[in-house]
Each structure stands twice: as C-alpha cells, then as structure tokens.
Amino acid sequence: MTVIAVDDHARVLLMRRHRWIVDTIGLESPGGIVDDGEDPHACARRELLEETGFEIGPLELIADLEPMPGLVHTRHLVFLGRDPRQAAEPTDGEEASQLMWIPLSHTADLLAHGELLGTGTAVGMLTAAAILARPVAADSERSRDTTNTELVTTRKSSPALVRSSSPGTDSSVR
C-alpha cells in the first residue's frame, strides 16, 4: 500500500530513501503493509503519519495491481490523498530521512532516470497526474468515460480493454 499525497500546487510528498535490497537511493512515496484485519484506508493514514508526520484529507483508491504476477503475489493498493498537513514529527526517523515536495509534472523524467523506487510510487504518480489533469464534470464529480470501450480477446484468449477511435470502429489486438 502506498499514498500519493498531493498538495494544492500539484506536488507529491516523497521520501529520499536507501533501499538495501537493491542498494539504491531514490524517491518513494510513503507506504507499508496492511496488517491482518486492518482497513487499507486506515493503514494509508497510519503509514503516512508514521513516516512523514503528515495527515491527509479524503483518500481515493486509484490503483489496485499485482506488479509482477508471473513471479510473486504482492497486491499493491495505491491511494491518492489531498490536502496534506503536517501534524507531527515522523515517528520512524529512518523511513523519513529526507522529505521532498516534487511536482507531478516531473514524473516522466524521474522514471526515465531511475529515480523513483517501487511500482506503487511510479503508478501512483502517473495516475494522480492523469486524474488531476481531467476536466471536472459540471456536478463537481469526476466521471469515467466508458464510451467506445469494448472487451476484446487477445491471441492467448485473455480479455483486454481497447478504446475505439470512434463509435463503430473495429478494434483488434495484434
């Protein structure tokens, strides 16, 4: 589970960390393991506060993925939180060695240079940037455009969603 905490300036709160397993220093969003019986939203709030000292406004689940399903079962939940505010000092000083506010617009460059650690951080930042770039519907609720989306079958008979360029256009996966 990871939290993409975005402020009013479209910046995300990241931590510069050293990850021993890959012996790499990079940027990562706060997150951790959802304890048995723990609500994932509560976990997101707990991890954010422990690692950064920040609290967050409403949380939205923006991604639920298995980053390497052919090798390991490790479900990742990614939450988008807005209106972050510092509430305390981080309780885990090792986790939050350096906190940074990074513009979401820098995501592609950070990925290209190998500076983002973890799938949750990368997917979360890309998804948050896409969500924040969407126009807001008239009723102030975001709506998903599902027009021109159809279920198709790939060569190996696994379903995939493909967006047609216009109604009635034949879409296929090759």
N, CA and C atoms as an extended XYZ file, in Angstrom:
522
Properties=species:S:1:pos:R:3:atomname:S:1:resname:S:1:resid:I:1 pbc="F F F"
N         0.841       -1.156        0.000 N   MET     1
C         0.000        0.000        0.000 CA  MET     1
C         0.897        1.232        0.000 C   MET     1
N         0.494        2.213       -0.791 N   THR     2
C         1.246        3.460       -0.818 CA  THR     2
C         0.284        4.634       -0.937 C   THR     2
N         0.749        5.797       -0.489 N   VAL     3
C        -0.063        7.013       -0.501 CA  VAL     3
C         0.621        8.068       -1.359 C   VAL     3
N        -0.113        8.579       -2.322 N   ILE     4
C         0.348        9.705       -3.123 CA  ILE     4
C        -0.335       10.936       -2.529 C   ILE     4
N         0.402       11.683       -1.714 N   ALA     5
C        -0.120       12.876       -1.040 CA  ALA     5
C         0.194       14.094       -1.905 C   ALA     5
N        -0.850       14.727       -2.426 N   VAL     6
C        -0.685       15.840       -3.361 CA  VAL     6
C        -1.193       17.131       -2.729 C   VAL     6
N        -0.375       18.178       -2.832 N   ASP     7
C        -0.770       19.472       -2.272 CA  ASP     7
C        -1.486       20.336       -3.319 C   ASP     7
N        -1.818       21.566       -2.951 N   ASP     8
C        -2.550       22.478       -3.837 CA  ASP     8
C        -1.740       22.931       -5.053 C   ASP     8
N        -0.441       22.658       -5.060 N   HIS     9
C         0.436       23.050       -6.168 CA  HIS     9
C         0.798       21.872       -7.057 C   HIS     9
N         0.033       20.777       -6.952 N   ALA    10
C         0.253       19.550       -7.738 CA  ALA    10
C         1.646       18.972       -7.497 C   ALA    10
N         2.077       19.041       -6.239 N   ARG    11
C         3.341       18.425       -5.839 CA  ARG    11
C         3.020       17.234       -4.949 C   ARG    11
N         3.850       16.211       -5.044 N   VAL    12
C         3.653       14.994       -4.258 CA  VAL    12
C         4.747       14.898       -3.197 C   VAL    12
N         4.362       14.427       -2.017 N   LEU    13
C         5.293       14.264       -0.905 CA  LEU    13
C         6.023       12.931       -1.072 C   LEU    13
N         7.345       13.017       -1.253 N   LEU    14
C         8.168       11.816       -1.423 CA  LEU    14
C         9.277       11.798       -0.383 C   LEU    14
N         9.837       10.619       -0.165 N   MET    15
C        10.956       10.440        0.752 CA  MET    15
C        12.166        9.949       -0.027 C   MET    15
N        13.298       10.535        0.252 N   ARG    16
C        14.546       10.015       -0.324 CA  ARG    16
C        15.003        8.922        0.625 C   ARG    16
N        15.140        7.697        0.084 N   ARG    17
C        15.460        6.536        0.898 CA  ARG    17
C        16.577        5.710        0.274 C   ARG    17
N        17.249        4.986        1.138 N   HIS    18
C        18.188        3.967        0.680 CA  HIS    18
C        17.500        2.623        0.876 C   HIS    18
N        17.375        1.872       -0.202 N   ARG    19
C        16.785        0.535       -0.131 CA  ARG    19
C        17.916       -0.472       -0.222 C   ARG    19
N        18.133       -1.187        0.866 N   TRP    20
C        19.272       -2.088        0.998 CA  TRP    20
C        19.238       -3.242        0.010 C   TRP    20
N        18.071       -3.798       -0.249 N   ILE    21
C        17.990       -4.980       -1.111 CA  ILE    21
C        18.551       -4.690       -2.499 C   ILE    21
N        18.258       -3.513       -3.017 N   VAL    22
C        18.765       -3.149       -4.350 CA  VAL    22
C        19.929       -2.169       -4.256 C   VAL    22
N        20.339       -1.826       -3.026 N   ASP    23
C        21.437       -0.898       -2.763 CA  ASP    23
C        21.313        0.368       -3.612 C   ASP    23
N        20.145        0.996       -3.505 N   THR    24
C        19.836        2.174       -4.305 CA  THR    24
C        19.219        3.258       -3.435 C   THR    24
N        19.591        4.504       -3.719 N   ILE    25
C        18.947        5.649       -3.099 CA  ILE    25
C        18.017        6.243       -4.146 C   ILE    25
N        16.786        6.499       -3.752 N   GLY    26
C        15.827        7.069       -4.689 CA  GLY    26
C        14.644        7.658       -3.957 C   GLY    26
N        13.651        8.043       -4.717 N   LEU    27
C        12.446        8.662       -4.170 CA  LEU    27
C        11.318        7.653       -4.101 C   LEU    27
N        10.569        7.733       -3.001 N   GLU    28
C         9.494        6.773       -2.784 CA  GLU    28
C         8.364        7.461       -2.019 C   GLU    28
N         7.146        7.060       -2.317 N   SER    29
C         6.006        7.585       -1.569 CA  SER    29
C         5.850        6.787       -0.277 C   SER    29
N         5.224        7.384        0.741 N   PRO    30
C         5.014        6.663        1.993 CA  PRO    30
C         4.107        5.456        1.787 C   PRO    30
N         4.353        4.418        2.540 N   GLY    31
C         3.516        3.235        2.415 CA  GLY    31
C         4.023        2.107        3.272 C   GLY    31
N         3.305        0.999        3.214 N   GLY    32
C         3.708       -0.154        4.001 CA  GLY    32
C         2.741       -1.301        3.829 C   GLY    32
N         2.794       -2.214        4.758 N   ILE    33
C         1.993       -3.432        4.725 CA  ILE    33
C         0.696       -3.212        5.503 C   ILE    33
N        -0.404       -3.619        4.897 N   VAL    34
C        -1.697       -3.587        5.583 CA  VAL    34
C        -1.711       -4.770        6.558 C   VAL    34
N        -1.859       -4.472        7.853 N   ASP    35
C        -1.877       -5.526        8.874 CA  ASP    35
C        -3.141       -6.373        8.740 C   ASP    35
N        -3.066       -7.623        9.198 N   ASP    36
C        -4.236       -8.507        9.163 CA  ASP    36
C        -5.411       -7.831        9.858 C   ASP    36
N        -6.547       -7.768        9.172 N   GLY    37
C        -7.749       -7.175        9.727 CA  GLY    37
C        -7.796       -5.657        9.671 C   GLY    37
N        -6.721       -5.015        9.208 N   GLU    38
C        -6.677       -3.551        9.158 CA  GLU    38
C        -7.355       -3.039        7.893 C   GLU    38
N        -8.098       -1.977        8.022 N   ASP    39
C        -8.701       -1.329        6.866 CA  ASP    39
C        -7.588       -0.653        6.058 C   ASP    39
N        -7.522       -0.876        4.737 N   PRO    40
C        -6.453       -0.279        3.929 CA  PRO    40
C        -6.404        1.254        4.011 C   PRO    40
N        -7.561        1.906        4.111 N   HIS    41
C        -7.580        3.366        4.253 CA  HIS    41
C        -6.916        3.787        5.568 C   HIS    41
N        -7.220        3.047        6.649 N   ALA    42
C        -6.618        3.338        7.946 CA  ALA    42
C        -5.109        3.107        7.897 C   ALA    42
N        -4.704        2.053        7.206 N   CYS    43
C        -3.276        1.773        7.044 CA  CYS    43
C        -2.583        2.917        6.313 C   CYS    43
N        -3.218        3.416        5.251 N   ALA    44
C        -2.635        4.516        4.484 CA  ALA    44
C        -2.421        5.732        5.378 C   ALA    44
N        -3.405        6.064        6.175 N   ARG    45
C        -3.294        7.207        7.086 CA  ARG    45
C        -2.204        6.972        8.146 C   ARG    45
N        -2.158        5.759        8.696 N   ARG    46
C        -1.163        5.424        9.717 CA  ARG    46
C         0.251        5.516        9.169 C   ARG    46
N         0.477        4.894        8.002 N   GLU    47
C         1.814        4.904        7.407 CA  GLU    47
C         2.269        6.328        7.053 C   GLU    47
N         1.361        7.125        6.496 N   LEU    48
C         1.699        8.499        6.146 CA  LEU    48
C         2.122        9.281        7.385 C   LEU    48
N         1.371        9.154        8.463 N   LEU    49
C         1.687        9.870        9.691 CA  LEU    49
C         2.998        9.369       10.301 C   LEU    49
N         3.180        8.045       10.391 N   GLU    50
C         4.402        7.484       10.973 CA  GLU    50
C         5.646        7.890       10.185 C   GLU    50
N         5.567        7.820        8.855 N   GLU    51
C         6.752        8.026        8.027 CA  GLU    51
C         7.051        9.488        7.727 C   GLU    51
N         6.016       10.339        7.745 N   THR    52
C         6.232       11.736        7.342 CA  THR    52
C         5.771       12.762        8.369 C   THR    52
N         4.888       12.371        9.275 N   GLY    53
C         4.304       13.329       10.206 CA  GLY    53
C         3.131       14.092        9.611 C   GLY    53
N         2.700       13.708        8.400 N   PHE    54
C         1.596       14.386        7.730 CA  PHE    54
C         0.296       13.609        7.892 C   PHE    54
N        -0.797       14.363        7.956 N   GLU    55
C        -2.144       13.810        7.855 CA  GLU    55
C        -2.694       14.244        6.509 C   GLU    55
N        -3.790       13.620        6.097 N   ILE    56
C        -4.310       13.840        4.749 CA  ILE    56
C        -5.823       13.997        4.796 C   ILE    56
N        -6.365       14.671        3.802 N   GLY    57
C        -7.811       14.790        3.656 CA  GLY    57
C        -8.372       13.483        3.121 C   GLY    57
N        -9.442       13.548        2.335 N   PRO    58
C       -10.057       12.325        1.802 CA  PRO    58
C        -9.062       11.486        0.994 C   PRO    58
N        -9.205       10.174        1.103 N   LEU    59
C        -8.371        9.234        0.347 CA  LEU    59
C        -9.209        8.580       -0.740 C   LEU    59
N        -8.595        8.391       -1.900 N   GLU    60
C        -9.259        7.737       -3.026 CA  GLU    60
C        -8.360        6.604       -3.514 C   GLU    60
N        -8.898        5.394       -3.604 N   LEU    61
C        -8.145        4.274       -4.162 CA  LEU    61
C        -8.022        4.509       -5.665 C   LEU    61
N        -6.792        4.674       -6.161 N   ILE    62
C        -6.597        4.971       -7.582 CA  ILE    62
C        -5.945        3.832       -8.343 C   ILE    62
N        -5.431        2.832       -7.636 N   ALA    63
C        -4.845        1.674       -8.318 CA  ALA    63
C        -4.859        0.473       -7.383 C   ALA    63
N        -5.145       -0.667       -7.959 N   ASP    64
C        -5.144       -1.953       -7.257 CA  ASP    64
C        -4.482       -2.909       -8.235 C   ASP    64
N        -3.221       -3.252       -8.002 N   LEU    65
C        -2.490       -4.015       -9.001 CA  LEU    65
C        -1.566       -5.060       -8.403 C   LEU    65
N        -1.221       -6.013       -9.225 N   GLU    66
C        -0.191       -7.013       -8.952 CA  GLU    66
C         0.972       -6.662       -9.888 C   GLU    66
N         2.045       -6.058       -9.385 N   PRO    67
C         3.097       -5.571      -10.269 CA  PRO    67
C         3.906       -6.649      -10.998 C   PRO    67
N         3.995       -7.844      -10.449 N   MET    68
C         4.765       -8.908      -11.099 CA  MET    68
C         4.040      -10.240      -10.937 C   MET    68
N         2.851      -10.392      -11.519 N   PRO    69
C         2.033      -11.571      -11.265 CA  PRO    69
C         2.644      -12.882      -11.748 C   PRO    69
N         3.605      -12.828      -12.636 N   GLY    70
C         4.250      -14.051      -13.103 CA  GLY    70
C         5.318      -14.552      -12.157 C   GLY    70
N         5.715      -13.724      -11.177 N   LEU    71
C         6.797      -14.101      -10.277 CA  LEU    71
C         6.400      -14.160       -8.808 C   LEU    71
N         5.542      -13.236       -8.387 N   VAL    72
C         5.222      -13.143       -6.964 CA  VAL    72
C         3.820      -12.553       -6.791 C   VAL    72
N         3.138      -12.993       -5.724 N   HIS    73
C         1.827      -12.442       -5.384 CA  HIS    73
C         2.043      -11.350       -4.344 C   HIS    73
N         1.928      -10.097       -4.767 N   THR    74
C         2.126       -8.975       -3.863 CA  THR    74
C         1.223       -7.819       -4.284 C   THR    74
N        -0.009       -7.888       -3.835 N   ARG    75
C        -1.013       -6.889       -4.199 CA  ARG    75
C        -0.596       -5.511       -3.698 C   ARG    75
N        -0.706       -4.526       -4.585 N   HIS    76
C        -0.390       -3.136       -4.253 CA  HIS    76
C        -1.662       -2.298       -4.373 C   HIS    76
N        -1.987       -1.588       -3.312 N   LEU    77
C        -3.064       -0.619       -3.332 CA  LEU    77
C        -2.420        0.761       -3.321 C   LEU    77
N        -2.905        1.643       -4.173 N   VAL    78
C        -2.350        2.992       -4.249 CA  VAL    78
C        -3.482        3.979       -3.987 C   VAL    78
N        -3.269        4.846       -3.014 N   PHE    79
C        -4.259        5.840       -2.630 CA  PHE    79
C        -3.786        7.234       -3.011 C   PHE    79
N        -4.718        8.046       -3.455 N   LEU    80
C        -4.471        9.471       -3.689 CA  LEU    80
C        -5.099       10.219       -2.528 C   LEU    80
N        -4.303       11.063       -1.897 N   GLY    81
C        -4.796       11.897       -0.809 CA  GLY    81
C        -4.481       13.351       -1.103 C   GLY    81
N        -5.413       14.202       -0.752 N   ARG    82
C        -5.231       15.638       -0.993 CA  ARG    82
C        -5.271       16.383        0.332 C   ARG    82
N        -4.871       17.621        0.271 N   ASP    83
C        -4.858       18.493        1.451 CA  ASP    83
C        -3.949       17.956        2.560 C   ASP    83
N        -2.698       17.616        2.245 N   PRO    84
C        -1.797       17.149        3.300 CA  PRO    84
C        -1.441       18.300        4.248 C   PRO    84
N        -1.319       17.968        5.517 N   ARG    85
C        -0.935       18.977        6.509 CA  ARG    85
C        -0.041       18.315        7.556 C   ARG    85
N         1.009       19.028        7.924 N   GLN    86
C         1.928       18.477        8.919 CA  GLN    86
C         1.245       18.497       10.269 C   GLN    86
N         1.200       17.340       10.930 N   ALA    87
C         0.528       17.194       12.212 CA  ALA    87
C         1.504       16.857       13.331 C   ALA    87
N         2.659       16.295       12.984 N   ALA    88
C         3.613       15.833       13.992 CA  ALA    88
C         4.962       15.601       13.319 C   ALA    88
N         5.905       15.217       14.107 N   GLU    89
C         7.185       14.771       13.572 CA  GLU    89
C         7.028       13.297       13.207 C   GLU    89
N         7.740       12.827       12.181 N   PRO    90
C         7.679       11.395       11.851 CA  PRO    90
C         8.120       10.563       13.056 C   PRO    90
N         7.423        9.458       13.297 N   THR    91
C         7.812        8.593       14.413 CA  THR    91
C         8.861        7.576       13.993 C   THR    91
N         9.056        7.413       12.704 N   ASP    92
C        10.067        6.496       12.188 CA  ASP    92
C        11.111        7.316       11.435 C   ASP    92
N        12.109        7.804       12.156 N   GLY    93
C        13.127        8.666       11.568 CA  GLY    93
C        13.925        8.019       10.458 C   GLY    93
N        14.086        6.705       10.515 N   GLU    94
C        14.827        6.005        9.470 CA  GLU    94
C        14.072        6.034        8.146 C   GLU    94
N        12.752        5.940        8.214 N   GLU    95
C        11.938        5.949        6.998 CA  GLU    95
C        11.974        7.310        6.323 C   GLU    95
N        11.892        8.375        7.101 N   ALA    96
C        11.763        9.721        6.546 CA  ALA    96
C        13.064       10.494        6.689 C   ALA    96
N        14.133        9.962        6.139 N   SER    97
C        15.413       10.643        6.268 CA  SER    97
C        15.400       12.010        5.569 C   SER    97
N        14.681       12.113        4.471 N   GLN    98
C        14.562       13.387        3.762 CA  GLN    98
C        13.222       13.433        3.044 C   GLN    98
N        12.378       14.384        3.436 N   LEU    99
C        11.087       14.581        2.781 CA  LEU    99
C        11.235       15.648        1.715 C   LEU    99
N        10.551       15.433        0.580 N   MET   100
C        10.645       16.372       -0.534 CA  MET   100
C         9.282       16.534       -1.193 C   MET   100
N         8.978       17.745       -1.642 N   TRP   101
C         7.782       18.002       -2.450 CA  TRP   101
C         8.228       18.072       -3.895 C   TRP   101
N         7.768       17.144       -4.710 N   ILE   102
C         8.178       17.028       -6.110 CA  ILE   102
C         6.966       17.280       -7.009 C   ILE   102
N         7.074       18.173       -8.003 N   PRO   103
C         5.954       18.392       -8.928 CA  PRO   103
C         5.608       17.107       -9.686 C   PRO   103
N         4.314       16.818       -9.770 N   LEU   104
C         3.874       15.648      -10.538 CA  LEU   104
C         4.333       15.735      -11.986 C   LEU   104
N         4.503       16.936      -12.481 N   SER   105
C         4.938       17.118      -13.872 CA  SER   105
C         6.345       16.577      -14.119 C   SER   105
N         7.091       16.261      -13.069 N   HIS   106
C         8.451       15.714      -13.212 CA  HIS   106
C         8.468       14.187      -13.254 C   HIS   106
N         7.307       13.552      -13.164 N   THR   107
C         7.235       12.095      -13.042 CA  THR   107
C         7.950       11.360      -14.167 C   THR   107
N         7.682       11.718      -15.416 N   ALA   108
C         8.302       11.002      -16.549 CA  ALA   108
C         9.826       11.105      -16.497 C   ALA   108
N        10.354       12.277      -16.182 N   ASP   109
C        11.808       12.446      -16.099 CA  ASP   109
C        12.400       11.614      -14.961 C   ASP   109
N        11.719       11.593      -13.813 N   LEU   110
C        12.207       10.799      -12.685 CA  LEU   110
C        12.227        9.315      -13.030 C   LEU   110
N        11.198        8.853      -13.724 N   LEU   111
C        11.164        7.457      -14.156 CA  LEU   111
C        12.276        7.160      -15.155 C   LEU   111
N        12.464        8.046      -16.114 N   ALA   112
C        13.482        7.834      -17.150 CA  ALA   112
C        14.889        7.766      -16.568 C   ALA   112
N        15.107        8.436      -15.455 N   HIS   113
C        16.435        8.449      -14.840 CA  HIS   113
C        16.557        7.479      -13.668 C   HIS   113
N        15.553        6.621      -13.485 N   GLY   114
C        15.620        5.598      -12.452 CA  GLY   114
C        15.591        6.142      -11.039 C   GLY   114
N        14.971        7.311      -10.833 N   GLU   115
C        14.976        7.932       -9.519 CA  GLU   115
C        13.775        7.561       -8.653 C   GLU   115
N        12.750        6.960       -9.241 N   LEU   116
C        11.592        6.543       -8.456 CA  LEU   116
C        11.748        5.081       -8.072 C   LEU   116
N        11.567        4.793       -6.786 N   LEU   117
C        11.665        3.434       -6.293 CA  LEU   117
C        10.268        2.852       -6.147 C   LEU   117
N        10.062        1.699       -6.663 N   GLY   118
C         8.816        0.984       -6.443 CA  GLY   118
C         7.718        1.276       -7.437 C   GLY   118
N         7.016        0.214       -7.773 N   THR   119
C         5.903        0.293       -8.706 CA  THR   119
C         4.778        1.163       -8.170 C   THR   119
N         4.485        1.054       -6.886 N   GLY   120
C         3.405        1.834       -6.303 CA  GLY   120
C         3.624        3.324       -6.467 C   GLY   120
N         4.846        3.775       -6.242 N   THR   121
C         5.172        5.194       -6.409 CA  THR   121
C         5.017        5.607       -7.861 C   THR   121
N         5.565        4.835       -8.778 N   ALA   122
C         5.507        5.185      -10.204 CA  ALA   122
C         4.068        5.191      -10.720 C   ALA   122
N         3.341        4.108      -10.472 N   VAL   123
C         1.953        4.023      -10.935 CA  VAL   123
C         1.118        5.110      -10.266 C   VAL   123
N         1.334        5.317       -8.982 N   GLY   124
C         0.577        6.331       -8.257 CA  GLY   124
C         0.782        7.732       -8.784 C   GLY   124
N         2.031        8.086       -9.055 N   MET   125
C         2.303        9.432       -9.562 CA  MET   125
C         1.737        9.620      -10.966 C   MET   125
N         1.895        8.624      -11.819 N   LEU   126
C         1.342        8.728      -13.175 CA  LEU   126
C        -0.181        8.817      -13.145 C   LEU   126
N        -0.804        7.996      -12.301 N   THR   127
C        -2.264        8.003      -12.206 CA  THR   127
C        -2.765        9.306      -11.592 C   THR   127
N        -2.107        9.777      -10.545 N   ALA   128
C        -2.508       11.044       -9.923 CA  ALA   128
C        -2.409       12.193      -10.918 C   ALA   128
N        -1.344       12.223      -11.702 N   ALA   129
C        -1.194       13.282      -12.705 CA  ALA   129
C        -2.325       13.225      -13.723 C   ALA   129
N        -2.699       12.021      -14.137 N   ALA   130
C        -3.794       11.875      -15.111 CA  ALA   130
C        -5.127       12.305      -14.496 C   ALA   130
N        -5.360       11.926      -13.249 N   ILE   131
C        -6.606       12.299      -12.575 CA  ILE   131
C        -6.701       13.812      -12.425 C   ILE   131
N        -5.621       14.437      -11.990 N   LEU   132
C        -5.649       15.876      -11.772 CA  LEU   132
C        -5.743       16.663      -13.074 C   LEU   132
N        -5.367       16.032      -14.191 N   ALA   133
C        -5.439       16.706      -15.494 CA  ALA   133
C        -6.838       16.634      -16.107 C   ALA   133
N        -7.688       15.753      -15.585 N   ARG   134
C        -9.049       15.603      -16.128 CA  ARG   134
C        -9.873       16.850      -15.855 C   ARG   134
N       -10.710       17.206      -16.809 N   PRO   135
C       -11.649       18.291      -16.519 CA  PRO   135
C       -12.678       17.801      -15.499 C   PRO   135
N       -13.111       18.693      -14.631 N   VAL   136
C       -14.103       18.346      -13.625 CA  VAL   136
C       -15.487       18.469      -14.243 C   VAL   136
N       -16.329       17.456      -14.023 N   ALA   137
C       -17.686       17.460      -14.562 CA  ALA   137
C       -18.491       18.597      -13.938 C   ALA   137
N       -19.571       18.976      -14.579 N   ALA   138
C       -20.393       20.101      -14.146 CA  ALA   138
C       -20.897       19.938      -12.722 C   ALA   138
N       -21.163       18.704      -12.299 N   ASP   139
C       -21.688       18.493      -10.953 CA  ASP   139
C       -20.576       18.313       -9.924 C   ASP   139
N       -19.347       18.702      -10.293 N   SER   140
C       -18.163       18.613       -9.433 CA  SER   140
C       -17.738       17.192       -9.118 C   SER   140
N       -18.297       16.225       -9.786 N   GLU   141
C       -17.893       14.829       -9.609 CA  GLU   141
C       -17.169       14.397      -10.875 C   GLU   141
N       -16.031       13.710      -10.705 N   ARG   142
C       -15.353       13.163      -11.876 CA  ARG   142
C       -16.172       11.998      -12.386 C   ARG   142
N       -16.249       11.878      -13.678 N   SER   143
C       -16.949       10.722      -14.240 CA  SER   143
C       -16.026       10.011      -15.202 C   SER   143
N       -16.137        8.706      -15.261 N   ARG   144
C       -15.313        7.927      -16.181 CA  ARG   144
C       -15.992        7.855      -17.526 C   ARG   144
N       -15.217        8.084      -18.572 N   ASP   145
C       -15.734        7.976      -19.927 CA  ASP   145
C       -15.564        6.532      -20.366 C   ASP   145
N       -16.654        5.812      -20.416 N   THR   146
C       -16.582        4.415      -20.827 CA  THR   146
C       -17.156        4.217      -22.219 C   THR   146
N       -17.483        5.314      -22.904 N   THR   147
C       -17.976        5.171      -24.267 CA  THR   147
C       -16.848        4.689      -25.160 C   THR   147
N       -17.180        3.966      -26.151 N   ASN   148
C       -16.215        3.453      -27.120 CA  ASN   148
C       -15.199        2.491      -26.502 C   ASN   148
N       -15.526        1.871      -25.388 N   THR   149
C       -14.664        0.870      -24.781 CA  THR   149
C       -15.345       -0.480      -24.962 C   THR   149
N       -14.577       -1.456      -25.406 N   GLU   150
C       -15.162       -2.770      -25.623 CA  GLU   150
C       -14.212       -3.839      -25.126 C   GLU   150
N       -14.752       -4.990      -24.812 N   LEU   151
C       -13.957       -6.118      -24.375 CA  LEU   151
C       -13.551       -6.914      -25.603 C   LEU   151
N       -12.261       -7.132      -25.754 N   VAL   152
C       -11.762       -7.921      -26.873 CA  VAL   152
C       -10.932       -9.069      -26.321 C   VAL   152
N       -10.596      -10.012      -27.154 N   THR   153
C        -9.800      -11.153      -26.734 CA  THR   153
C        -8.487      -11.144      -27.491 C   THR   153
N        -7.394      -11.311      -26.741 N   THR   154
C        -6.083      -11.355      -27.370 CA  THR   154
C        -5.844      -12.760      -27.915 C   THR   154
N        -4.711      -12.969      -28.542 N   ARG   155
C        -4.382      -14.276      -29.125 CA  ARG   155
C        -4.394      -15.390      -28.093 C   ARG   155
N        -4.031      -15.071      -26.855 N   LYS   156
C        -3.991      -16.106      -25.822 CA  LYS   156
C        -5.309      -16.181      -25.065 C   LYS   156
N        -6.349      -15.586      -25.614 N   SER   157
C        -7.699      -15.630      -25.053 CA  SER   157
C        -7.820      -14.979      -23.689 C   SER   157
N        -7.019      -13.947      -23.428 N   SER   158
C        -7.200      -13.204      -22.188 CA  SER   158
C        -7.877      -11.875      -22.517 C   SER   158
N        -8.851      -11.484      -21.693 N   PRO   159
C        -9.576      -10.261      -22.007 CA  PRO   159
C        -8.700       -9.029      -21.844 C   PRO   159
N        -8.945       -8.036      -22.688 N   ALA   160
C        -8.238       -6.760      -22.607 CA  ALA   160
C        -9.193       -5.672      -23.051 C   ALA   160
N        -9.081       -4.510      -22.435 N   LEU   161
C        -9.914       -3.391      -22.842 CA  LEU   161
C        -9.180       -2.575      -23.898 C   LEU   161
N        -9.891       -2.240      -24.951 N   VAL   162
C        -9.319       -1.436      -26.025 CA  VAL   162
C       -10.297       -0.325      -26.330 C   VAL   162
N        -9.805        0.882      -26.500 N   ARG   163
C       -10.652        2.021      -26.814 CA  ARG   163
C       -10.684        2.207      -28.320 C   ARG   163
N       -11.878        2.260      -28.868 N   SER   164
C       -12.053        2.511      -30.293 CA  SER   164
C       -11.807        3.979      -30.562 C   SER   164
N       -11.375        4.292      -31.775 N   SER   165
C       -11.148        5.688      -32.117 CA  SER   165
C       -12.462        6.427      -32.327 C   SER   165
N       -13.487        5.724      -32.728 N   SER   166
C       -14.808        6.330      -32.872 CA  SER   166
C       -15.853        5.222      -32.834 C   SER   166
N       -17.113        5.602      -32.527 N   PRO   167
C       -18.150        4.556      -32.464 CA  PRO   167
C       -18.213        3.773      -33.769 C   PRO   167
N       -18.326        2.456      -33.638 N   GLY   168
C       -18.462        1.608      -34.803 CA  GLY   168
C       -17.142        1.208      -35.437 C   GLY   168
N       -16.019        1.729      -34.904 N   THR   169
C       -14.705        1.392      -35.470 CA  THR   169
C       -14.309        0.012      -34.983 C   THR   169
N       -13.757       -0.795      -35.855 N   ASP   170
C       -13.303       -2.123      -35.491 CA  ASP   170
C       -11.993       -2.007      -34.724 C   ASP   170
N       -11.951       -2.551      -33.504 N   SER   171
C       -10.724       -2.560      -32.698 CA  SER   171
C       -10.248       -3.982      -32.564 C   SER   171
N        -8.961       -4.184      -32.704 N   SER   172
C        -8.417       -5.514      -32.510 CA  SER   172
C        -7.054       -5.411      -31.887 C   SER   172
N        -6.640       -6.470      -31.250 N   VAL   173
C        -5.330       -6.551      -30.625 CA  VAL   173
C        -4.490       -7.464      -31.507 C   VAL   173
N        -3.363       -7.032      -31.895 N   ARG   174
C        -2.473       -7.837      -32.747 CA  ARG   174
C        -1.208       -8.168      -32.007 C   ARG   174
